[in-house]
XYZ file of C-alpha atoms in Angstrom:
408
model
C -91.173 -27.670 -46.490
C -90.171 -25.197 -45.634
C -92.093 -25.394 -41.692
C -90.715 -28.594 -41.271
C -86.579 -26.366 -41.507
C -87.317 -23.859 -39.505
C -88.680 -25.575 -36.771
C -85.002 -28.266 -37.347
C -83.244 -24.694 -37.676
C -85.032 -23.549 -34.368
C -83.497 -26.459 -33.052
C -79.553 -26.840 -33.561
C -79.347 -23.097 -32.178
C -81.255 -24.404 -29.128
C -78.734 -27.194 -28.953
C -75.265 -24.718 -30.289
C -76.627 -21.784 -27.815
C -77.644 -24.993 -24.316
C -73.124 -26.276 -25.628
C -72.194 -22.621 -24.989
C -74.022 -22.287 -21.473
C -72.356 -25.614 -20.377
C -68.725 -25.075 -21.249
C -68.047 -22.821 -18.539
C -65.466 -20.878 -16.205
C -64.432 -24.289 -14.920
C -64.920 -26.071 -17.623
C -62.990 -24.010 -19.619
C -59.965 -23.283 -16.864
C -60.198 -27.525 -16.872
C -59.723 -27.538 -20.669
C -56.506 -25.152 -20.312
C -54.701 -27.404 -17.565
C -54.878 -30.606 -18.849
C -54.705 -29.393 -22.708
C -53.283 -27.740 -22.278
C -49.948 -26.664 -19.802
C -47.425 -26.389 -22.392
C -49.185 -23.689 -23.117
C -49.692 -22.480 -19.295
C -46.101 -23.431 -18.490
C -44.714 -20.635 -21.452
C -47.186 -18.160 -19.722
C -45.832 -18.679 -16.061
C -42.663 -18.083 -16.961
C -42.853 -14.834 -19.270
C -44.774 -13.948 -17.020
C -41.596 -14.669 -13.977
C -40.010 -12.534 -15.860
C -41.563 -9.918 -16.644
C -42.134 -9.369 -12.928
C -38.180 -9.988 -11.302
C -37.446 -7.482 -14.665
C -39.352 -4.806 -13.379
C -38.536 -5.384 -9.656
C -34.774 -6.000 -9.896
C -34.994 -2.192 -12.438
C -35.918 -0.444 -9.285
C -34.523 -2.093 -6.716
C -30.734 -0.536 -5.447
C -28.136 -3.460 -4.417
C -28.531 -4.766 -1.353
C -24.724 -5.899 1.261
C -25.797 -6.612 4.324
C -24.723 -5.247 8.070
C -24.099 -1.653 5.916
C -27.180 -0.606 4.731
C -28.268 -0.278 0.611
C -25.220 0.145 -1.241
C -25.438 1.846 -4.923
C -22.624 1.256 -7.966
C -20.141 4.052 -7.638
C -18.310 3.728 -4.529
C -14.747 5.173 -2.351
C -12.952 2.860 0.277
C -10.803 3.892 1.826
C -8.510 1.066 4.156
C -6.791 2.694 7.212
C -4.793 1.191 9.978
C -2.699 3.064 13.075
C 0.685 1.887 14.691
C -1.498 0.170 17.077
C -4.589 -2.832 16.693
C -6.645 0.049 14.331
C -8.399 -0.606 11.201
C -9.223 2.756 10.176
C -11.234 2.198 6.345
C -14.368 3.829 4.445
C -15.718 3.179 1.681
C -17.650 6.048 -0.480
C -21.108 5.124 -2.137
C -22.353 8.056 -4.579
C -25.960 8.745 -5.063
C -25.113 8.880 -8.683
C -26.815 6.076 -10.925
C -24.860 6.330 -13.683
C -22.973 2.499 -14.090
C -19.639 2.257 -13.731
C -17.809 -0.513 -15.262
C -14.695 -0.171 -15.668
C -14.140 1.238 -11.798
C -13.786 4.423 -12.186
C -15.044 7.368 -10.504
C -16.855 9.970 -12.966
C -15.594 13.183 -12.618
C -17.811 16.135 -11.349
C -19.028 14.314 -8.577
C -17.703 15.254 -6.544
C -19.572 17.338 -5.085
C -22.287 16.110 -4.983
C -23.660 14.564 -0.931
C -22.705 10.476 -0.924
C -23.504 7.884 1.307
C -20.719 6.733 3.137
C -19.080 3.138 4.962
C -16.658 4.394 7.681
C -15.160 0.854 8.959
C -12.680 2.707 12.396
C -14.677 5.629 12.786
C -14.694 5.221 15.934
C -11.329 6.154 16.842
C -9.063 9.138 16.867
C -8.922 9.612 13.152
C -11.574 7.840 12.151
C -14.157 9.641 14.438
C -12.463 13.061 12.739
C -13.583 12.014 9.245
C -16.822 11.426 10.605
C -17.103 15.263 11.389
C -15.525 16.266 8.304
C -17.770 14.531 6.382
C -21.000 14.848 8.312
C -20.674 18.570 8.347
C -20.608 18.627 4.402
C -23.740 16.920 3.928
C -22.642 13.250 3.552
C -24.619 10.212 5.613
C -22.379 8.591 6.896
C -22.328 4.454 8.501
C -19.940 3.814 10.763
C -18.562 0.559 11.942
C -16.736 -0.339 14.074
C -15.960 -3.265 17.384
C -14.654 -0.257 20.196
C -11.129 -2.231 20.588
C -9.554 1.481 20.961
C -12.534 4.111 19.348
C -14.974 4.955 22.318
C -19.124 5.559 21.557
C -18.622 9.111 22.854
C -16.249 10.128 19.988
C -19.827 9.784 17.393
C -21.788 10.739 20.854
C -22.777 14.024 19.276
C -24.208 13.087 16.125
C -26.039 10.614 17.671
C -29.821 11.715 16.738
C -28.648 12.635 13.077
C -30.778 11.762 10.848
C -27.935 10.507 8.387
C -25.461 9.211 10.794
C -25.458 5.249 11.716
C -23.533 3.223 14.476
C -22.999 -0.389 13.758
C -20.713 -2.821 15.719
C -18.922 -4.417 14.302
C -14.748 -6.451 13.564
C -13.958 -7.262 9.743
C -11.603 -9.720 11.170
C -10.789 -11.832 13.800
C -8.583 -12.157 15.661
C -7.201 -8.652 15.854
C -3.456 -8.562 14.571
C -1.322 -6.470 12.712
C -0.147 -8.726 10.129
C -3.464 -10.044 9.540
C -5.928 -6.611 9.349
C -3.882 -5.072 7.482
C -3.003 -7.979 5.262
C -6.428 -9.837 4.879
C -8.683 -6.180 6.090
C -7.068 -5.270 2.780
C -7.993 -8.008 0.659
C -11.384 -7.625 1.707
C -11.968 -4.504 0.966
C -9.672 -3.977 -2.640
C -12.917 -7.073 -3.138
C -15.157 -5.695 -2.019
C -13.592 -2.957 -4.207
C -13.715 -4.517 -8.074
C -17.236 -5.755 -6.769
C -19.304 -2.608 -6.956
C -16.361 -0.419 -8.817
C -15.214 2.210 -6.343
C -11.982 3.623 -5.973
C -9.752 2.287 -2.880
C -8.005 4.555 -0.446
C -5.670 2.077 1.646
C -3.636 5.192 4.159
C -0.164 3.286 5.133
C 1.887 4.768 7.027
C 5.419 6.076 7.364
C 6.370 2.753 9.132
C 6.952 1.008 6.048
C 10.098 3.244 5.971
C 11.066 1.502 8.416
C 14.905 3.314 10.605
C 15.255 5.677 7.049
C 18.972 5.585 5.214
C 17.071 8.726 3.271
C 16.834 11.832 5.259
C 13.752 12.890 4.389
C 11.879 10.475 3.065
C 10.529 10.807 0.024
C 8.430 8.261 -1.864
C 10.153 7.460 -4.024
C 12.355 6.092 -1.084
C 11.851 1.941 -0.837
C 12.509 1.986 2.873
C 14.827 -0.164 5.691
C 13.352 -2.097 7.657
C 13.608 -5.590 9.415
C 11.882 -7.981 8.415
C 12.028 -10.144 11.701
C 12.925 -7.174 14.373
C 10.260 -6.670 16.862
C 7.846 -3.856 14.634
C 7.951 -5.732 11.118
C 4.727 -7.409 11.386
C 3.618 -3.216 11.627
C 6.084 -2.459 9.205
C 5.743 -5.336 6.385
C 2.105 -5.808 6.631
C 1.252 -2.243 6.008
C 4.447 -2.730 3.141
C 1.783 -5.614 2.237
C -0.950 -3.950 1.479
C 0.072 -1.253 -0.056
C 1.565 -4.452 -2.822
C -1.852 -5.730 -2.622
C -3.011 -2.306 -3.702
C -1.175 -1.665 -6.716
C -0.932 -5.251 -7.151
C -5.452 -5.209 -7.976
C -4.514 -1.144 -9.983
C -2.662 -3.362 -12.476
C -4.015 -6.026 -12.674
C -8.142 -5.465 -11.840
C -7.487 -1.556 -13.022
C -9.146 -1.017 -9.890
C -8.368 2.749 -9.163
C -6.698 3.473 -6.262
C -5.054 5.997 -3.809
C -1.769 5.475 -1.475
C -1.316 7.451 1.518
C 1.937 7.232 3.884
C 0.839 9.297 7.292
C 2.698 10.481 10.161
C 3.445 10.633 13.216
C -0.572 12.332 13.840
C -1.917 13.765 16.709
C -5.642 15.328 18.132
C -8.121 15.321 20.678
C -10.104 11.983 20.954
C -6.287 10.263 21.575
C -6.671 7.161 23.137
C -4.783 8.022 26.281
C -2.711 5.137 27.799
C -2.013 3.939 23.603
C 1.891 4.486 23.673
C 2.509 7.107 21.128
C 5.164 9.468 22.326
C 2.090 12.667 22.359
C -0.341 10.573 24.341
C 2.264 9.208 26.972
C 3.684 12.816 27.462
C 0.079 14.638 27.658
C -1.160 12.218 30.546
C 2.086 11.991 32.687
C 2.482 15.774 32.009
C -0.749 16.127 33.823
C -0.896 13.398 36.345
C 2.034 14.756 37.611
C 3.971 11.764 36.233
C 7.647 12.114 34.463
C 7.458 12.351 31.243
C 9.234 8.944 30.121
C 12.082 9.381 27.213
C 13.301 6.732 25.503
C 17.407 6.384 24.275
C 19.064 10.170 24.923
C 16.051 11.619 23.523
C 17.821 12.994 19.787
C 15.627 10.050 17.844
C 13.591 13.181 15.503
C 9.417 12.989 14.346
C 7.156 15.559 13.001
C 4.135 16.696 14.423
C 1.036 16.954 12.555
C -2.375 18.113 13.656
C -5.581 15.957 13.028
C -7.571 18.283 11.448
C -4.602 18.614 9.183
C -4.100 14.630 7.952
C -8.331 15.177 7.877
C -7.838 17.270 5.618
C -4.943 15.818 2.897
C -7.033 12.471 3.167
C -10.154 14.458 1.334
C -7.959 15.215 -1.288
C -6.274 12.806 -1.719
C -9.316 10.572 -2.192
C -11.107 12.949 -4.786
C -8.031 13.640 -7.148
C -6.734 12.570 -9.752
C -3.383 10.604 -8.698
C -2.956 7.559 -7.339
C -0.215 8.183 -5.485
C 1.744 7.395 -2.827
C 1.953 10.379 -0.828
C 3.831 11.565 2.450
C 0.682 13.510 4.493
C 3.353 14.460 7.078
C 4.248 17.898 9.075
C 7.530 18.530 8.762
C 8.677 20.653 11.317
C 11.061 18.094 12.303
C 11.844 17.518 16.890
C 13.835 14.835 18.879
C 11.651 13.701 22.107
C 14.104 16.060 24.610
C 12.211 18.841 22.478
C 8.702 17.376 22.393
C 9.271 17.293 26.264
C 10.383 20.690 26.205
C 6.958 22.426 24.641
C 4.302 20.158 26.921
C 6.586 21.882 28.794
C 5.609 24.978 28.249
C 1.206 24.552 27.862
C 1.149 21.686 30.498
C 3.376 21.825 33.758
C 7.414 23.872 33.253
C 8.301 21.722 36.419
C 7.390 18.259 34.163
C 9.796 16.461 35.081
C 11.438 13.677 33.135
C 12.721 10.272 33.481
C 15.303 8.812 30.943
C 14.660 4.860 29.869
C 16.437 2.307 28.020
C 15.148 2.103 24.613
C 13.779 0.621 22.620
C 14.835 -2.271 19.446
C 14.342 -0.862 16.381
C 13.746 2.472 16.998
C 13.850 4.463 14.078
C 16.572 7.321 14.284
C 15.068 10.124 12.167
C 11.574 10.650 10.595
C 10.638 13.642 8.723
C 8.034 13.262 5.791
C 8.849 15.591 2.547
C 5.851 16.038 1.473
C 6.894 18.272 -2.242
C 4.717 15.649 -4.161
C 1.723 16.251 -1.405
C 2.750 19.567 -2.355
C 2.804 19.627 -6.072
C -0.494 17.439 -6.963
C -2.353 18.010 -4.028
C -2.829 21.266 -2.960
C -2.283 21.007 0.150
C 0.719 21.338 3.204
C -0.278 21.593 6.380
C -0.685 24.748 8.392
C -1.355 23.370 12.248
C 1.782 24.506 14.147
C 2.733 21.895 16.850
C 2.296 24.577 19.495
C -0.968 25.580 17.883
C -2.293 21.950 18.078
C -1.177 21.030 21.489
C -2.643 22.946 23.662
C -6.721 21.547 22.050
C -5.588 17.751 22.488
C -4.578 18.733 26.383
C -7.782 20.375 26.901
C -9.295 17.186 26.413
C -6.715 14.805 27.468
C -7.610 16.905 31.081
C -11.673 17.200 30.660
C -11.244 13.224 29.595
C -8.533 12.559 33.343
C -9.948 14.660 35.730
C -13.782 15.750 34.254
C -12.757 18.605 34.313
C -15.466 21.050 32.754
C -13.939 24.577 32.365
C -12.294 22.990 29.289
C -14.433 22.480 26.575
C -12.852 19.496 24.257
C -15.209 19.894 21.474
C -13.676 22.590 20.591
C -11.134 22.047 17.743
C -9.247 24.479 15.452
C -10.893 24.950 11.856
C -9.205 25.884 9.295
C-alpha cells in the first residue's frame, strides 16, 4: 500500500514538472496579452507618464529661431524715427520659477542669454557690444532693412554671439511695426514671465508747447499729419505697454529717446547729424530747412546705451527721458560740423518740412534722481568719432579707425 502511494506521488510530481516546463515565456506573454489586456494598458500608461515627466523636468523650453529660452526674460522693444526696429529679449540663466512676470532682485550680476532684434542697426549694434563685453551671450535677429552685417563683423568668431536673418513684421510700416511688433513682444513677455522695456521716442511730444519737455507732458501731436504714423504709432506702443502692465501684471519699463548720433549710423538716413556730416565730407552744401532756428538736443550713442541698461535693470517703470539737454539750433549744429570737418563747408537753405517741431529739449531730472544717469559726452567730443567712422565708410580711408569708440 505504501509503495503504491509513493509511486502515485512521484507520478504527480512528474506531471507537474512537465506542465511547468511547457508553460514557456512565449505562452506567458500570450496569456497576458489575451487575458490581461487592461493590466497591460495600465502598465503602458504608467510607464509613459514616468518617462514624459523625467524628460520634461530635464528639458528647457524651445522657441523657434531664437534658440533656447529659459523662464526669466527681459524684452525691450525700440524703434527710431526711420523704418527701424530694435528690440531686445534678455533671458536669465536662473532656474528659479517666475510665474508672476517679476525679475527677482539679485540677478543683475549674472550673465544672461539675450535676444536683440534689430541688433545690426545703429543703436542695437552698440548695445550688443556692451552686452558681449560684460560676458552675456547674445542672439541678434535682423532683417537688414537698415541694419548692416559689418556693424557686427567683429563678433562673428565669438562663441557667445549668434546672428539670425529674420523679420518680425511684414510689410515694414511705421504704425504696424510700433503696434503689431509691440503686441508680439508683449505677448512673448506674458508667456515667459518677462520684463519688457519699450524704447519710445521724443516724437511722442510732437511740436511741444512745453519747454523743456518733462515726462508728465502729454504732447502736441497732429493725428493726421505727415509725421503722425510714427508719432501716434509710438504713443500707441506706450499705451499697449501700460495696458499689459496694469491688466496682466507684466513688469515694464518705458524710455523716451531724444536725438542720438555716433558711429554706425546709416549715412543717408535723412537725420540732421548724418546729413550734415555726409554732406560736408562729400564737399556738398549742408541743407538747412526753414530758417535754421529750430532746436534739437543731441546725445552720443554710448550715453544712450548706458541709460537703457540702467533702466532695463532698475526698479522704475518710467517713462524716462533719455537725451542730452544741451540745446542747439540747426545753424549752430552746422557750425560745429564746419569746425570738425571743413571750415569752408557751405550752408544751403531749403523750405521747411511739414509739422517740423520748433523746439526739442529733454528734462532729465527724473532720470538723474531715479536712475543716477545723465549724459557725459558733449557734441564736440562725440562728433569727431562719428566723422572718423563716416569718412572711413565713404572713402575707405584706413587712416581713421572707426572702431575707436569713446569708453565711459
